[in-house]
Amino acid sequence: MKSEVQPKQQMQAKLKPGSVLSAIEDIQRMSPEDIVQEFDRMADQTRRHFRDETFIPCVNVADELIRCLRHNKEQSCMCFNVMDEYRQCVGLATQAYVDRMAEDDERRRRASEELPVMPPQSVPSPPATMANLKPAGVQEIVRRKQRSWVKPWTWLR
């Protein structure tokens, strides 16, 4: 009978080394302590790739502006001086961020200058085949077929 269940050894041979099923089997064979250790290792490795960008500029001025606007619901003009202060704070924070980005870009540019730059190379044109070469009469017939009296924008082609 060919419909018999294959032994487990033969089924494992069919799994590819980088497949999800082989990874699941590897995890199932690990002890709980090994799983925790592997998770911690992966978390540390992932943490290194991300930067902490938790700094939010102008929080104190924004809080003051919100308090002022809540206090003066009917007369928001009473908060114009706080609004102006907030606008200036945001402008300075934005400029500082742009300056930091420019410095980072400058560092990246200097690092990329150290890499060798290859000049662009032209791509060879495809060889002339019979399919590419059409007689002039055939091209004119194709153009006429593309024109339509119903569509005046096709008349000028």
PDB file of C-alpha atoms in Angstrom:
ATOM      1  CA  MET A   1       0.000   0.000   0.000  1.00  0.00           C
ATOM      2  CA  LYS A   2       1.337   3.413  -0.949  1.00  0.00           C
ATOM      3  CA  SER A   3      -0.999   5.382   1.307  1.00  0.00           C
ATOM      4  CA  GLU A   4       0.799   4.326   4.474  1.00  0.00           C
ATOM      5  CA  VAL A   5       2.032   7.057   6.775  1.00  0.00           C
ATOM      6  CA  GLN A   6       5.700   7.795   6.324  1.00  0.00           C
ATOM      7  CA  PRO A   7       7.975   7.460   9.342  1.00  0.00           C
ATOM      8  CA  LYS A   8       8.988  10.707  11.078  1.00  0.00           C
ATOM      9  CA  GLN A   9      12.602  10.420   9.901  1.00  0.00           C
ATOM     10  CA  GLN A  10      11.589  10.566   6.248  1.00  0.00           C
ATOM     11  CA  MET A  11       9.342  13.573   6.851  1.00  0.00           C
ATOM     12  CA  GLN A  12      12.142  15.518   8.556  1.00  0.00           C
ATOM     13  CA  ALA A  13      14.366  15.019   5.539  1.00  0.00           C
ATOM     14  CA  LYS A  14      11.846  16.944   3.406  1.00  0.00           C
ATOM     15  CA  LEU A  15      11.997  20.084   5.569  1.00  0.00           C
ATOM     16  CA  LYS A  16      14.210  22.845   4.281  1.00  0.00           C
ATOM     17  CA  PRO A  17      16.760  24.156   6.797  1.00  0.00           C
ATOM     18  CA  GLY A  18      15.484  27.766   6.722  1.00  0.00           C
ATOM     19  CA  SER A  19      11.768  27.009   6.590  1.00  0.00           C
ATOM     20  CA  VAL A  20       9.188  28.002   9.181  1.00  0.00           C
ATOM     21  CA  LEU A  21       8.359  24.378   9.934  1.00  0.00           C
ATOM     22  CA  SER A  22      11.968  23.582  10.758  1.00  0.00           C
ATOM     23  CA  ALA A  23      12.109  26.660  13.014  1.00  0.00           C
ATOM     24  CA  ILE A  24       8.961  25.494  14.812  1.00  0.00           C
ATOM     25  CA  GLU A  25      10.463  22.059  15.336  1.00  0.00           C
ATOM     26  CA  ASP A  26      13.666  23.638  16.661  1.00  0.00           C
ATOM     27  CA  ILE A  27      11.673  25.722  19.140  1.00  0.00           C
ATOM     28  CA  GLN A  28       9.646  22.708  20.256  1.00  0.00           C
ATOM     29  CA  ARG A  29      12.862  20.843  21.023  1.00  0.00           C
ATOM     30  CA  MET A  30      14.203  23.684  23.214  1.00  0.00           C
ATOM     31  CA  SER A  31      13.813  23.739  26.970  1.00  0.00           C
ATOM     32  CA  PRO A  32      11.809  26.609  28.536  1.00  0.00           C
ATOM     33  CA  GLU A  33      15.010  28.148  29.919  1.00  0.00           C
ATOM     34  CA  ASP A  34      16.597  28.088  26.462  1.00  0.00           C
ATOM     35  CA  ILE A  35      13.500  29.735  24.982  1.00  0.00           C
ATOM     36  CA  VAL A  36      13.653  32.551  27.560  1.00  0.00           C
ATOM     37  CA  GLN A  37      17.372  32.998  26.922  1.00  0.00           C
ATOM     38  CA  GLU A  38      16.841  33.114  23.134  1.00  0.00           C
ATOM     39  CA  PHE A  39      14.004  35.618  23.550  1.00  0.00           C
ATOM     40  CA  ASP A  40      16.210  37.869  25.686  1.00  0.00           C
ATOM     41  CA  ARG A  41      19.021  37.629  23.138  1.00  0.00           C
ATOM     42  CA  MET A  42      16.670  38.579  20.284  1.00  0.00           C
ATOM     43  CA  ALA A  43      15.210  41.460  22.332  1.00  0.00           C
ATOM     44  CA  ASP A  44      18.706  42.841  23.020  1.00  0.00           C
ATOM     45  CA  GLN A  45      19.669  42.496  19.371  1.00  0.00           C
ATOM     46  CA  THR A  46      16.485  44.268  18.260  1.00  0.00           C
ATOM     47  CA  ARG A  47      16.888  47.045  20.831  1.00  0.00           C
ATOM     48  CA  ARG A  48      20.274  47.963  19.353  1.00  0.00           C
ATOM     49  CA  HIS A  49      18.673  48.768  15.989  1.00  0.00           C
ATOM     50  CA  PHE A  50      16.229  51.340  17.332  1.00  0.00           C
ATOM     51  CA  ARG A  51      17.029  54.748  18.755  1.00  0.00           C
ATOM     52  CA  ASP A  52      15.068  56.282  21.602  1.00  0.00           C
ATOM     53  CA  GLU A  53      13.363  59.386  20.244  1.00  0.00           C
ATOM     54  CA  THR A  54      11.305  60.234  23.309  1.00  0.00           C
ATOM     55  CA  PHE A  55      12.184  63.931  23.497  1.00  0.00           C
ATOM     56  CA  ILE A  56       9.105  66.031  22.740  1.00  0.00           C
ATOM     57  CA  PRO A  57       9.932  69.733  22.468  1.00  0.00           C
ATOM     58  CA  CYS A  58       7.836  72.536  23.958  1.00  0.00           C
ATOM     59  CA  VAL A  59       5.747  70.317  26.255  1.00  0.00           C
ATOM     60  CA  ASN A  60       5.635  72.863  29.075  1.00  0.00           C
ATOM     61  CA  VAL A  61       4.612  75.699  26.736  1.00  0.00           C
ATOM     62  CA  ALA A  62       1.989  73.466  25.101  1.00  0.00           C
ATOM     63  CA  ASP A  63       0.539  72.589  28.513  1.00  0.00           C
ATOM     64  CA  GLU A  64       0.443  76.267  29.440  1.00  0.00           C
ATOM     65  CA  LEU A  65      -1.322  77.083  26.158  1.00  0.00           C
ATOM     66  CA  ILE A  66      -3.913  74.339  26.702  1.00  0.00           C
ATOM     67  CA  ARG A  67      -4.582  75.565  30.252  1.00  0.00           C
ATOM     68  CA  CYS A  68      -4.979  79.121  28.995  1.00  0.00           C
ATOM     69  CA  LEU A  69      -7.360  78.092  26.206  1.00  0.00           C
ATOM     70  CA  ARG A  70      -9.469  76.013  28.606  1.00  0.00           C
ATOM     71  CA  HIS A  71      -9.578  78.870  31.096  1.00  0.00           C
ATOM     72  CA  ASN A  72     -10.517  81.426  28.392  1.00  0.00           C
ATOM     73  CA  LYS A  73     -12.964  79.413  26.277  1.00  0.00           C
ATOM     74  CA  GLU A  74     -14.891  82.477  25.145  1.00  0.00           C
ATOM     75  CA  GLN A  75     -11.891  84.788  24.654  1.00  0.00           C
ATOM     76  CA  SER A  76      -9.011  82.928  23.027  1.00  0.00           C
ATOM     77  CA  CYS A  77      -7.414  86.303  22.307  1.00  0.00           C
ATOM     78  CA  MET A  78      -6.319  86.330  25.953  1.00  0.00           C
ATOM     79  CA  CYS A  79      -3.880  83.526  25.056  1.00  0.00           C
ATOM     80  CA  PHE A  80      -2.187  85.257  22.109  1.00  0.00           C
ATOM     81  CA  ASN A  81       1.051  85.862  24.017  1.00  0.00           C
ATOM     82  CA  VAL A  82       1.235  82.153  25.008  1.00  0.00           C
ATOM     83  CA  MET A  83       0.412  81.183  21.407  1.00  0.00           C
ATOM     84  CA  ASP A  84       3.271  83.363  20.182  1.00  0.00           C
ATOM     85  CA  GLU A  85       5.617  81.824  22.749  1.00  0.00           C
ATOM     86  CA  TYR A  86       4.558  78.337  21.599  1.00  0.00           C
ATOM     87  CA  ARG A  87       5.078  79.311  17.944  1.00  0.00           C
ATOM     88  CA  GLN A  88       8.596  80.533  18.698  1.00  0.00           C
ATOM     89  CA  CYS A  89       9.408  77.407  20.703  1.00  0.00           C
ATOM     90  CA  VAL A  90       8.223  75.134  17.883  1.00  0.00           C
ATOM     91  CA  GLY A  91      10.213  77.175  15.357  1.00  0.00           C
ATOM     92  CA  LEU A  92      13.407  76.855  17.401  1.00  0.00           C
ATOM     93  CA  ALA A  93      12.851  73.125  17.989  1.00  0.00           C
ATOM     94  CA  THR A  94      12.203  72.561  14.288  1.00  0.00           C
ATOM     95  CA  GLN A  95      15.357  74.464  13.356  1.00  0.00           C
ATOM     96  CA  ALA A  96      17.391  72.448  15.860  1.00  0.00           C
ATOM     97  CA  TYR A  97      15.995  69.212  14.409  1.00  0.00           C
ATOM     98  CA  VAL A  98      16.771  70.321  10.843  1.00  0.00           C
ATOM     99  CA  ASP A  99      20.306  71.257  11.911  1.00  0.00           C
ATOM    100  CA  ARG A 100      20.787  67.813  13.489  1.00  0.00           C
ATOM    101  CA  MET A 101      19.491  66.118  10.334  1.00  0.00           C
ATOM    102  CA  ALA A 102      21.867  68.218   8.194  1.00  0.00           C
ATOM    103  CA  GLU A 103      24.811  67.233  10.402  1.00  0.00           C
ATOM    104  CA  ASP A 104      23.812  63.559  10.179  1.00  0.00           C
ATOM    105  CA  ASP A 105      23.469  63.904   6.409  1.00  0.00           C
ATOM    106  CA  GLU A 106      26.909  65.531   6.227  1.00  0.00           C
ATOM    107  CA  ARG A 107      28.422  62.647   8.215  1.00  0.00           C
ATOM    108  CA  ARG A 108      26.742  60.116   5.926  1.00  0.00           C
ATOM    109  CA  ARG A 109      27.966  62.005   2.851  1.00  0.00           C
ATOM    110  CA  ARG A 110      31.544  61.978   4.144  1.00  0.00           C
ATOM    111  CA  ALA A 111      31.282  58.262   4.847  1.00  0.00           C
ATOM    112  CA  SER A 112      29.904  57.613   1.366  1.00  0.00           C
ATOM    113  CA  GLU A 113      32.751  59.616  -0.218  1.00  0.00           C
ATOM    114  CA  GLU A 114      35.127  57.011   1.109  1.00  0.00           C
ATOM    115  CA  LEU A 115      33.351  54.355  -0.943  1.00  0.00           C
ATOM    116  CA  PRO A 116      34.478  53.986  -4.555  1.00  0.00           C
ATOM    117  CA  VAL A 117      32.023  55.394  -7.079  1.00  0.00           C
ATOM    118  CA  MET A 118      31.649  53.613 -10.382  1.00  0.00           C
ATOM    119  CA  PRO A 119      30.850  55.774 -13.425  1.00  0.00           C
ATOM    120  CA  PRO A 120      27.561  54.971 -15.147  1.00  0.00           C
ATOM    121  CA  GLN A 121      27.791  52.506 -17.977  1.00  0.00           C
ATOM    122  CA  SER A 122      25.638  52.616 -21.057  1.00  0.00           C
ATOM    123  CA  VAL A 123      23.246  49.786 -21.719  1.00  0.00           C
ATOM    124  CA  PRO A 124      23.776  48.191 -25.121  1.00  0.00           C
ATOM    125  CA  SER A 125      20.876  48.604 -27.510  1.00  0.00           C
ATOM    126  CA  PRO A 126      18.936  45.458 -28.362  1.00  0.00           C
ATOM    127  CA  PRO A 127      19.976  43.740 -31.559  1.00  0.00           C
ATOM    128  CA  ALA A 128      17.931  44.562 -34.642  1.00  0.00           C
ATOM    129  CA  THR A 129      15.510  41.726 -35.296  1.00  0.00           C
ATOM    130  CA  MET A 130      12.842  41.286 -37.900  1.00  0.00           C
ATOM    131  CA  ALA A 131      10.169  41.976 -35.268  1.00  0.00           C
ATOM    132  CA  ASN A 132      11.678  45.416 -34.577  1.00  0.00           C
ATOM    133  CA  LEU A 133      12.031  46.330 -38.254  1.00  0.00           C
ATOM    134  CA  LYS A 134       8.721  47.218 -39.916  1.00  0.00           C
ATOM    135  CA  PRO A 135       8.287  48.660 -43.370  1.00  0.00           C
ATOM    136  CA  ALA A 136       7.152  52.287 -43.516  1.00  0.00           C
ATOM    137  CA  GLY A 137       3.786  51.303 -45.000  1.00  0.00           C
ATOM    138  CA  VAL A 138       2.978  49.020 -42.062  1.00  0.00           C
ATOM    139  CA  GLN A 139       3.770  51.793 -39.592  1.00  0.00           C
ATOM    140  CA  GLU A 140       1.410  54.165 -41.453  1.00  0.00           C
ATOM    141  CA  ILE A 141      -1.418  51.596 -41.339  1.00  0.00           C
ATOM    142  CA  VAL A 142      -0.873  51.145 -37.611  1.00  0.00           C
ATOM    143  CA  ARG A 143      -1.069  54.925 -37.133  1.00  0.00           C
ATOM    144  CA  ARG A 144      -4.320  55.121 -39.103  1.00  0.00           C
ATOM    145  CA  LYS A 145      -5.869  52.409 -36.950  1.00  0.00           C
ATOM    146  CA  GLN A 146      -5.030  54.414 -33.843  1.00  0.00           C
ATOM    147  CA  ARG A 147      -6.933  57.449 -35.156  1.00  0.00           C
ATOM    148  CA  SER A 148     -10.658  57.767 -34.691  1.00  0.00           C
ATOM    149  CA  TRP A 149     -13.094  60.343 -36.032  1.00  0.00           C
ATOM    150  CA  VAL A 150     -14.963  60.149 -32.720  1.00  0.00           C
ATOM    151  CA  LYS A 151     -11.847  61.098 -30.758  1.00  0.00           C
ATOM    152  CA  PRO A 152     -10.494  64.374 -32.181  1.00  0.00           C
ATOM    153  CA  TRP A 153      -7.374  64.293 -29.982  1.00  0.00           C
ATOM    154  CA  THR A 154      -6.180  61.325 -32.079  1.00  0.00           C
ATOM    155  CA  TRP A 155      -6.322  63.357 -35.322  1.00  0.00           C
ATOM    156  CA  LEU A 156      -3.041  65.167 -34.633  1.00  0.00           C
ATOM    157  CA  ARG A 157      -0.876  62.132 -34.118  1.00  0.00           C
TER     158      ARG A 157
END
